[in-house]
Coordinates of C-alpha atoms in Angstrom, one line a residue:
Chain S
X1 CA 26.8 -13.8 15.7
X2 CA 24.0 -13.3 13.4
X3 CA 21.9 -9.9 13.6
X4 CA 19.1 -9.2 14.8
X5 CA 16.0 -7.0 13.4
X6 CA 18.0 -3.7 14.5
X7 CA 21.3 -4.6 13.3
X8 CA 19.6 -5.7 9.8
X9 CA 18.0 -1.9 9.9
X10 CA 21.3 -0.4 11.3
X11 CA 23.3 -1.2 8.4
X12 CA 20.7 -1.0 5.7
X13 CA 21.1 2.6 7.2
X14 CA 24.4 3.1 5.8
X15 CA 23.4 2.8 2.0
X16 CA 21.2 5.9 3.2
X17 CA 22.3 9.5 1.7
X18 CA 21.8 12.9 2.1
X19 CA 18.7 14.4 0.2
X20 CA 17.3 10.8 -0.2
X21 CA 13.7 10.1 -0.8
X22 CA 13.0 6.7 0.4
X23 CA 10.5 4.1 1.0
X24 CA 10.2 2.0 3.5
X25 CA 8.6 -1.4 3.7
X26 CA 6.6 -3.1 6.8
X27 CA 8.7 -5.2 8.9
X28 CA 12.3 -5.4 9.2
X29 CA 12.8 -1.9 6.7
X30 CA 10.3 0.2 9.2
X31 CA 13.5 -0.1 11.7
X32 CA 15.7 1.9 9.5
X33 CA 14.0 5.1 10.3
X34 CA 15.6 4.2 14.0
X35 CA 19.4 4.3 12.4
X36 CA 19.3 7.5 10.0
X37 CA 22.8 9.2 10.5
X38 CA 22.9 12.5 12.5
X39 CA 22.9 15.8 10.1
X40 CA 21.5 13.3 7.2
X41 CA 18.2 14.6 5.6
X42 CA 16.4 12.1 4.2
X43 CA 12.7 12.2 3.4
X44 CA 10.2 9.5 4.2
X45 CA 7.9 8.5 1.5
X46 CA 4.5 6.6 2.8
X47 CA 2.5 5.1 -0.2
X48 CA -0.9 6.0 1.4
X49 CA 0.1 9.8 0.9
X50 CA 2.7 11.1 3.0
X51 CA 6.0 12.8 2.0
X52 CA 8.3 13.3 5.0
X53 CA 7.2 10.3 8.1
X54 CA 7.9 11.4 11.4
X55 CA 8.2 9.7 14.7
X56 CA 5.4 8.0 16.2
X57 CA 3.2 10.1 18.5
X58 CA 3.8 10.5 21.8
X59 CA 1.3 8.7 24.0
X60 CA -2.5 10.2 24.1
X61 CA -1.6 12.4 20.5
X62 CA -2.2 9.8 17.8
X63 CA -4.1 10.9 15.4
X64 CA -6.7 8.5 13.1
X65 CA -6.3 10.6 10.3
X66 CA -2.5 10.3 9.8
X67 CA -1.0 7.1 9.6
X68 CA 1.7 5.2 7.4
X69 CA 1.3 1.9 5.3
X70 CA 1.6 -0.5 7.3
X71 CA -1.1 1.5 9.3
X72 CA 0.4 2.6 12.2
X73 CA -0.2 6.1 13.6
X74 CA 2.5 8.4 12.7
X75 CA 3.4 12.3 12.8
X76 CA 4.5 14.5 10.3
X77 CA 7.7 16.4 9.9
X78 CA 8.0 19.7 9.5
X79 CA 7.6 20.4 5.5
X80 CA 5.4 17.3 5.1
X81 CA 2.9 16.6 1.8
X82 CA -0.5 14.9 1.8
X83 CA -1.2 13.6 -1.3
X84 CA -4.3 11.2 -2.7
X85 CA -2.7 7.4 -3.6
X86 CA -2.2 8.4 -7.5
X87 CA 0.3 11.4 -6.6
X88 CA 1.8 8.9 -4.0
X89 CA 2.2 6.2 -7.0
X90 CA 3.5 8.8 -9.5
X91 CA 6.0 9.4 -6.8
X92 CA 7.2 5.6 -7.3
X93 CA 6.6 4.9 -10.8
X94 CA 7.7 7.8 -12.2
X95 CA 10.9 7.6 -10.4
X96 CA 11.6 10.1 -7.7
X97 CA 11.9 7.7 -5.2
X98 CA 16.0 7.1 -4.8
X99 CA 15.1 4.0 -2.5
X100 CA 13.7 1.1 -1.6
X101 CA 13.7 -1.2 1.2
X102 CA 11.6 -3.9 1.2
X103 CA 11.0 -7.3 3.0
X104 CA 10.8 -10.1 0.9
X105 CA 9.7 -14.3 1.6
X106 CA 12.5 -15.7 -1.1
X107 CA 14.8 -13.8 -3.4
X108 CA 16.5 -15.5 -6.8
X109 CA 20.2 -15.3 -7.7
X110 CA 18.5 -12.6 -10.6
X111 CA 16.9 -10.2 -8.5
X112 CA 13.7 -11.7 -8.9
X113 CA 11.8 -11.5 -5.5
X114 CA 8.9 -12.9 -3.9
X115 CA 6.9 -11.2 -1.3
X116 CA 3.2 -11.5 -1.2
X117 CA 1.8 -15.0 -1.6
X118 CA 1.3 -18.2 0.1
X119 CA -0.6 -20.6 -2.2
X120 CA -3.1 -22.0 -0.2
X121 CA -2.2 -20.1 2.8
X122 CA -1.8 -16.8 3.3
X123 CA -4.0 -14.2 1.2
X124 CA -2.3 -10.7 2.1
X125 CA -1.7 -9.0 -1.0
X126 CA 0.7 -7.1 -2.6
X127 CA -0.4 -3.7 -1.7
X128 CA 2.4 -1.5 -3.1
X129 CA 5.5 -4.0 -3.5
X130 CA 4.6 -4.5 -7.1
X131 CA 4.0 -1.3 -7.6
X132 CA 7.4 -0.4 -5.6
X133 CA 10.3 -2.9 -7.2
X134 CA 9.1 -2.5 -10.6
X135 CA 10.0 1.2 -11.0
X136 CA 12.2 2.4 -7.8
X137 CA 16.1 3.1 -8.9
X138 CA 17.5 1.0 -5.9
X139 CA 15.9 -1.7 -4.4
X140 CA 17.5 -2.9 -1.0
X141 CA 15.9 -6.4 0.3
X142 CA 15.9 -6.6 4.3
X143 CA 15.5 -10.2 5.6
X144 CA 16.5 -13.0 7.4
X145 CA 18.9 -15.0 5.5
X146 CA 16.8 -18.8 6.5
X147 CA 13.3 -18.7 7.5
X148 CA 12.0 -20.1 10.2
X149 CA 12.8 -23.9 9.4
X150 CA 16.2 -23.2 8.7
X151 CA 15.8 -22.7 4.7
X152 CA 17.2 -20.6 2.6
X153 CA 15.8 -17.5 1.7
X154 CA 18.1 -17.2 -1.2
X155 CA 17.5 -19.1 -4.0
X156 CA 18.5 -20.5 -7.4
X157 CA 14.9 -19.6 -8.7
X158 CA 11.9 -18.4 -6.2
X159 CA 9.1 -21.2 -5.7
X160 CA 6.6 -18.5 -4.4
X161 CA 4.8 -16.3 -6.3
X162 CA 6.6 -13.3 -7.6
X163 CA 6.2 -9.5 -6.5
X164 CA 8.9 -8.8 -9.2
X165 CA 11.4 -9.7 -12.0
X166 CA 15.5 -9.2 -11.7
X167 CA 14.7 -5.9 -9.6
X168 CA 16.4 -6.0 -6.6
X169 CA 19.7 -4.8 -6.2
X170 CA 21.4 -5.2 -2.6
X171 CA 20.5 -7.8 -0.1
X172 CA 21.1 -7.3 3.6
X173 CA 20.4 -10.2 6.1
X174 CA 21.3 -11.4 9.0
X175 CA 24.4 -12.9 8.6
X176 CA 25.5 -11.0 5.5
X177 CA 25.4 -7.9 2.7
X178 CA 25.1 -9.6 -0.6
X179 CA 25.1 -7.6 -4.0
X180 CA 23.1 -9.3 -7.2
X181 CA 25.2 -9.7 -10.3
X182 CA 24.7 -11.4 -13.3
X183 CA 26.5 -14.6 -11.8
X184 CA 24.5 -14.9 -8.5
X185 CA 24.7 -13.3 -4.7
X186 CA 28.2 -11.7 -4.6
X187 CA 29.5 -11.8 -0.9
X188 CA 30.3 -7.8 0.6
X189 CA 30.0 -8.5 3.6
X190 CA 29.8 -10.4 6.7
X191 CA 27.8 -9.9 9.9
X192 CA 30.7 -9.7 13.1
X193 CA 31.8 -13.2 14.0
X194 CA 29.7 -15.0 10.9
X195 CA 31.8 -17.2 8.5
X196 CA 31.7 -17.3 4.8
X197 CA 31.2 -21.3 5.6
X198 CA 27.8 -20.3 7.6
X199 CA 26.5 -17.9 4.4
X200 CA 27.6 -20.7 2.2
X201 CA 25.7 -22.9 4.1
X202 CA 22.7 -20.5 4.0
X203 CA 22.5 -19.7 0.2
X204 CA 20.7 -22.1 -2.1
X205 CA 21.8 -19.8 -5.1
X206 CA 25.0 -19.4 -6.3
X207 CA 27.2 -17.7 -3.5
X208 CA 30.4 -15.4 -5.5
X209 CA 33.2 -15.0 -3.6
X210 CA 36.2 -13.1 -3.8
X211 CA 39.0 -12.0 -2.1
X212 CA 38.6 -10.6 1.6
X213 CA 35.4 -10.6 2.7
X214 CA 35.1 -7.5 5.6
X215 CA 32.7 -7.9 8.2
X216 CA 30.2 -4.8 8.3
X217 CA 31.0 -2.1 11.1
X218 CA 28.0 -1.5 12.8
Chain B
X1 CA -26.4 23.3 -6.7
X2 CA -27.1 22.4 -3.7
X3 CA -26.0 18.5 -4.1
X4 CA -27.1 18.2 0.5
X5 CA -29.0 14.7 1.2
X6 CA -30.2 14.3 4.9
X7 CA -28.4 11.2 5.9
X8 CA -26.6 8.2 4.6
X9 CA -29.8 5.7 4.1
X10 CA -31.1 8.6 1.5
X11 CA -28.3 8.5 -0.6
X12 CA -28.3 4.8 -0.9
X13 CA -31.9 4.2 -1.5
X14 CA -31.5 3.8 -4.6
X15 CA -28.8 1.3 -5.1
X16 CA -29.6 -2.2 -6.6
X17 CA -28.2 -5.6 -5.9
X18 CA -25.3 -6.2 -8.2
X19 CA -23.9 -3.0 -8.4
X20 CA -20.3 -1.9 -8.9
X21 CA -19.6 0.3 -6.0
X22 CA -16.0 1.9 -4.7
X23 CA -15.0 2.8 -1.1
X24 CA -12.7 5.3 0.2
X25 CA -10.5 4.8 2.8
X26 CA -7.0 3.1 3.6
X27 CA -7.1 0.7 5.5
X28 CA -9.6 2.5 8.2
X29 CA -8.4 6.1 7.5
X30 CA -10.5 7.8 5.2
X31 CA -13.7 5.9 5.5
X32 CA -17.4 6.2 4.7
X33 CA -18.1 5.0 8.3
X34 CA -21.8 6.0 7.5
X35 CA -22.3 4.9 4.2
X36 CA -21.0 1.5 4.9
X37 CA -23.0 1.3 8.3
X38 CA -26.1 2.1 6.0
X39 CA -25.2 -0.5 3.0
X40 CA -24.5 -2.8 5.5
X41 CA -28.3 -2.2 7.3
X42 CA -29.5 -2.0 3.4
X43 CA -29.3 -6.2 2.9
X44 CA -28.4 -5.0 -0.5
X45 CA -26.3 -7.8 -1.6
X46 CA -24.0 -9.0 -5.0
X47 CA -21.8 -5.8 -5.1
X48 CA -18.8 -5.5 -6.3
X49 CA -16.9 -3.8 -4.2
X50 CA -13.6 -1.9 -5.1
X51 CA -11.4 -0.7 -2.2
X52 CA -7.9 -0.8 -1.6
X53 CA -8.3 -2.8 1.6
X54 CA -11.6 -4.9 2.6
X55 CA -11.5 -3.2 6.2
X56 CA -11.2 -5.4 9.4
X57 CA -13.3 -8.3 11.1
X58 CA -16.7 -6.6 12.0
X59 CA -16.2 -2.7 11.2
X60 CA -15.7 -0.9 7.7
X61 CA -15.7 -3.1 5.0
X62 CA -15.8 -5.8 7.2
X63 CA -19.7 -6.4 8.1
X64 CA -20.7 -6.4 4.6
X65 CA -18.2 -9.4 4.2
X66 CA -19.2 -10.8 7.4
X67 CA -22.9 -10.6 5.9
X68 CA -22.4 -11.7 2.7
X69 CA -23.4 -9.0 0.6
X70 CA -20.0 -9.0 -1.9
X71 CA -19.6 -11.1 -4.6
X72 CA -16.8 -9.5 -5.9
X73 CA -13.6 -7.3 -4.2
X74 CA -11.2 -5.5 -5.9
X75 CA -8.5 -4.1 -3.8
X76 CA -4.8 -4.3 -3.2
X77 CA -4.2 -5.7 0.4
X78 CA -6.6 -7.3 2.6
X79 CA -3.6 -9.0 5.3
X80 CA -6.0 -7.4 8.3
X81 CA -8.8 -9.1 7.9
X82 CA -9.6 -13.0 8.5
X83 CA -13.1 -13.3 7.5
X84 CA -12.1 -12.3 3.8
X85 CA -9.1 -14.9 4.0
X86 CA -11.3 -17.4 4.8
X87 CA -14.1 -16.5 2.2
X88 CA -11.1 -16.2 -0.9
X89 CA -9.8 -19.4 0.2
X90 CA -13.2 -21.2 0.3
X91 CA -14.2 -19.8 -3.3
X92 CA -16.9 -18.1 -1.8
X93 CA -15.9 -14.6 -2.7
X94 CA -14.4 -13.7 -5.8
X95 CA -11.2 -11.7 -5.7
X96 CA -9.0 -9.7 -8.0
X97 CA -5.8 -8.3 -6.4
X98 CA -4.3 -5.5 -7.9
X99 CA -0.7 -3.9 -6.9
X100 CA -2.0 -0.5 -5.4
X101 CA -0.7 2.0 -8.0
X102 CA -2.3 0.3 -10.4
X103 CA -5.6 0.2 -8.3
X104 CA -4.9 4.0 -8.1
X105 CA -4.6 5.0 -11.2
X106 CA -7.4 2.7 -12.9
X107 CA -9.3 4.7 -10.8
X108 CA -8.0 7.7 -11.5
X109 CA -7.8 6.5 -15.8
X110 CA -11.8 6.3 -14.7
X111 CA -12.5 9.2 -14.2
X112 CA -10.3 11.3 -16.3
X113 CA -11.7 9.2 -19.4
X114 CA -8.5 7.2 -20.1
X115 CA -9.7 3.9 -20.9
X116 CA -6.3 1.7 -20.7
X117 CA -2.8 2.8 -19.6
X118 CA 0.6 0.7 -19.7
X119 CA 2.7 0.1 -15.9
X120 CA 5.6 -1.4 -15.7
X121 CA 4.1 -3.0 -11.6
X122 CA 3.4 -6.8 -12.1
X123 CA 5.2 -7.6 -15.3
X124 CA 6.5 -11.4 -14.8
X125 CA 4.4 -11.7 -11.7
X126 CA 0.8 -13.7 -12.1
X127 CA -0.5 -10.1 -11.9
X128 CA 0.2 -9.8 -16.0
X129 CA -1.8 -13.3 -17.0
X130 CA -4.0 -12.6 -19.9
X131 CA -2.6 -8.7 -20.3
X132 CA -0.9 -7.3 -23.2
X133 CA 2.8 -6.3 -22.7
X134 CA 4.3 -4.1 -24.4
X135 CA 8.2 -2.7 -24.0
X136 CA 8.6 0.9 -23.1
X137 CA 11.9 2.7 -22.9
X138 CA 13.5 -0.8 -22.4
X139 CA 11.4 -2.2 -19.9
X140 CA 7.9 -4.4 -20.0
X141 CA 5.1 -2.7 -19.4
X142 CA 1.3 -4.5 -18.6
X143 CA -1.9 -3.3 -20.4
X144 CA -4.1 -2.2 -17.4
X145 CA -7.9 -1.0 -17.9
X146 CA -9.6 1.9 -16.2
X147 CA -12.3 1.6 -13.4
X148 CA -15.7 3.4 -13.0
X149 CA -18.4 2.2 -10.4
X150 CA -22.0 2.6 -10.2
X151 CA -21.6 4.4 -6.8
X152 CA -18.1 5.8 -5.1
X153 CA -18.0 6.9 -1.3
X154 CA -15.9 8.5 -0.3
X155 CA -15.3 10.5 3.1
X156 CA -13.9 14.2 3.5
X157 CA -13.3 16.1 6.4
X158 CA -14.7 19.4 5.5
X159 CA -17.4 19.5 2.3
X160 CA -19.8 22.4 1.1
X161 CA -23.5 22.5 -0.5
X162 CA -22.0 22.0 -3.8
X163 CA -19.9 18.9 -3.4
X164 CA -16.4 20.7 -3.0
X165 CA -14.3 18.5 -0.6
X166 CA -11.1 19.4 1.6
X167 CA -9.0 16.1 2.9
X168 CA -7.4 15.6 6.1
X169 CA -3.7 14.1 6.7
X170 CA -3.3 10.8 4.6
X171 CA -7.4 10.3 5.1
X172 CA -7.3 11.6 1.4
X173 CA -6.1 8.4 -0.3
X174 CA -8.1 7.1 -2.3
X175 CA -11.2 9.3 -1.4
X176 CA -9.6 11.8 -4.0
X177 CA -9.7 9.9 -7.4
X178 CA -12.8 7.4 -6.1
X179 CA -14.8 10.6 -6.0
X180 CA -14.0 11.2 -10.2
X181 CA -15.0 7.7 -11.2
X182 CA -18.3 7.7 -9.6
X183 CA -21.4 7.6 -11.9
X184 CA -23.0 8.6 -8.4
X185 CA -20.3 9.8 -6.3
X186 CA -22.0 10.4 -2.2
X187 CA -19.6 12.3 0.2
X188 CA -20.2 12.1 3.4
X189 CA -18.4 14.8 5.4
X190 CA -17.2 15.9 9.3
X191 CA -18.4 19.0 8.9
X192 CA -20.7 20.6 5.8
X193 CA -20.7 24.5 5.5
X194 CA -22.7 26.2 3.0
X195 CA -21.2 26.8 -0.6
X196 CA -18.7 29.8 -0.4
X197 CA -17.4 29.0 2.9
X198 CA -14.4 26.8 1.6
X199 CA -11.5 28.8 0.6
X200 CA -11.4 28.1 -2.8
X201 CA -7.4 27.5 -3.0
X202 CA -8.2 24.4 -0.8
X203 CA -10.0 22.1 -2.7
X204 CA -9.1 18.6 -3.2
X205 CA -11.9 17.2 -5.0
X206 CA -14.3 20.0 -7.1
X207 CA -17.9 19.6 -6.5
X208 CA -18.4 18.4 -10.5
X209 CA -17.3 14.9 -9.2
X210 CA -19.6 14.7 -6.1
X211 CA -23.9 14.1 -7.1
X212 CA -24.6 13.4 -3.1
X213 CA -23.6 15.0 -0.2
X214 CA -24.2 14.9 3.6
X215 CA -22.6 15.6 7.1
X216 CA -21.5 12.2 8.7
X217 CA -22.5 11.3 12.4
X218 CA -20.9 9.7 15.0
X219 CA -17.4 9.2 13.3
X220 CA -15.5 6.1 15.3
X221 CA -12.3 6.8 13.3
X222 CA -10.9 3.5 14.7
X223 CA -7.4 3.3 14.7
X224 CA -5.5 -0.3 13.5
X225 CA -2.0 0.2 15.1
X226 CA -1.9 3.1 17.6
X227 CA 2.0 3.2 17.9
X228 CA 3.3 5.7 19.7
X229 CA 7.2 6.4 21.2

């Protein structure tokens, strides 16, 4: 059975460890605050100048002053930072960000993904993803492995426009975990009850694999 | 120095059509809900307008997009607001989309007097068309230019008489660097105490950056998202 949303987020949690700073995108990557490991400290970076996210408000408290990127209100934990959006971007370019999870339209058998572009349709912007894959030390993309006509979201080359060249590292999707090596998307694992004959059938790019393929424990 | 202007509509009277002006504020955190409410009532029209988001369909940013009055935005994400879609689709606006860091620290290079900088964000992406690359450390870096503007705005929660400014939460954002790369910078603040009442140690932005200053009224602080548990 493929995942859904949460079980994407639940084992992107895994890669987490502790004393990690990491950012996490809109969409799909949000979730993983929902799956960090018991005892584990890790910090939540916010581009728009928070270090250390905490849970969302409880009802009646949320505060229009303190909100994350994708704009939704938020707390603060205990030994938070506020920070204008150049500290917050010398955060991520200069490298003190461990992680990166990030949702992505297409990804290429190189790493090279696309993220924030439609020709001709959608006009979102890339906000921070450039800013975000060309200078974090592990990039983790979090998406559904087709899209929503059934194609593949991994690709030979992207056709969209690109938020990044041969950055990202780690793919995890609904149906599988897929590293990126200099030969194409090598097979790690498998989502519980998914074949390697329904990834095949779900990867445009060249699919590696070798020997027993485990299916992720969740 | 005492830097205090009555209201919003006196520190904009002098702004012409065409200018270069930068905004405050992510996404509606952070603000100048009274500066924009006044260059919106202006008519002043032509500006170019650089702000990390374009605000949403009828409030911030928004009504001046609604009204026409931009010719030009320079920001980083606009995904919340359907009026500027439709007007950068049409060709009626002009656009130029920047990844956010580098939005940040053009603005920043602006005010410190940098006048170019090299980033490794956009490199092989359509971002880096027509910019110089260079290789840094084993990696492709773009050539990116600083930003100044005619006006900034930005918003504070606390200001004094003398332009010093204290930030709340993540409503500092781009309010901090905008207020450096303002020929004019205008603060408009929650609440504006006379000079000496800030604790010094406190101080985001130094009152050499700010030329304008004046408390804010009737602050809607809209929220986008409330989310809550």
């Amino acid at each position: 059975m493929a995942l859904d949303k949460n079980g994407i987020a639940k084992r992107i949690a895994q890669e987490l460890q502790d004393g990690y700073y990491v950012n996490l995108g809109i969409g799909i990557p949000t979730l993983v605050a929902n799956y960090i490991p018991e005892g584990m400290e890790v910090t939540l970076q916010s581009e728009n100048g928070l270090l250390g996210i905490g849970p969302f408000p409880e009802k009646g408290n949320a505060d229009p002053d303190l909100i994350n990127a994708g704009k939704q209100t938020v707390t603060a934990m205990k030994g938070a930072s506020f920070f204008d959006s150049a500290t917050s971007f010398a955060m991520i370019r200069g490298g003190h960000i461990d992680l990166t999870v990030l949702g992505a339209f297409e990804v290429s058998e190189n790493g090279d993904i696309a993220s924030w572009k439609i020709p001709g349709k959608l006009v979102k912007g890339m906000g921070g993803a450039m800013d975000l894959v060309a200078s974090a030390k592990n990039i983790i993309v979090a998406t559904t492995h087709t899209n929503r006509n059934g194609e593949s979201k991994l690709l030979k080359k992207c056709t969209l426009p690109l938020t990044g060249v041969a950055c990202v590292k780690r793919i995890v999707t609904d149906l599988a975990v897929l590293d990126i090596t200099e030969n194409g998307y090598k097979l790690i694992e498998r989502a519980p009850g998914v074949s390697i004959e329904d990834i095949k059938n779900a990867t445009e790019g060249n699919l590696i694999v070798e020997g027993e393929i485990p299916e992720m424990k969740l | 120095m005492n830097k205090v202007v009555k209201n919003a509509e006196e520190a904009i009277k002098d702004i012409k059509n065409g200018m270069t002006l930068m905004l405050g504020g992510f996404g509606l955190c952070g603000i100048p809900e009274n500066s924009l409410k006044a260059l919106a009532e202006s008519g002043i029209n032509d500006l170019i307008c650089i702000s990390n988001n374009a605000g949403i369909d009828n409030f911030g940013l928004g009504v001046l997009l609604r009204d026409h009055q931009l010719k030009k935005m320079i920001a980083s994400y606009v995904g919340e607001n359907k009026e500027f879609e439709r007007q950068f689709l049409s060709g009626e606006l002009e656009v130029e989309l920047n990844p956010q860091g580098t939005l940040a620290e053009r603005i920043r290079a602006g005010g410190a007097g940098i006048p170019a900088f090299f980033v490794p964000a956009g490199y092989g992406t359509e971002v880096a068309e027509g910019k110089e690359v260079r290789e840094y450390n084993g990696k492709m870096h773009l050539l990116e230019t600083a930003l100044t503007a005619d006006f900034a705005f930005v918003k504070a929660k606390y200001g004094d008489y003398s332009g010093n400014l204290i930030y709340n939460n993540t409503a500092n954002n781009f309010n901090n660097m905008m207020a450096t790369a303002g020929k004019i910078t205008v603060a408009e603040v929650e609440e504006l105490v006379p000079t000496g009442e800030l604790d010094p140690n406190q101080i985001h932005t130094p009152g050499i950056f700010v030329q304008r200053i004046f408390q804010g009224t009737n602050y809607e602080k809209r929220i986008e998202f409330e989310t809550t548990r």
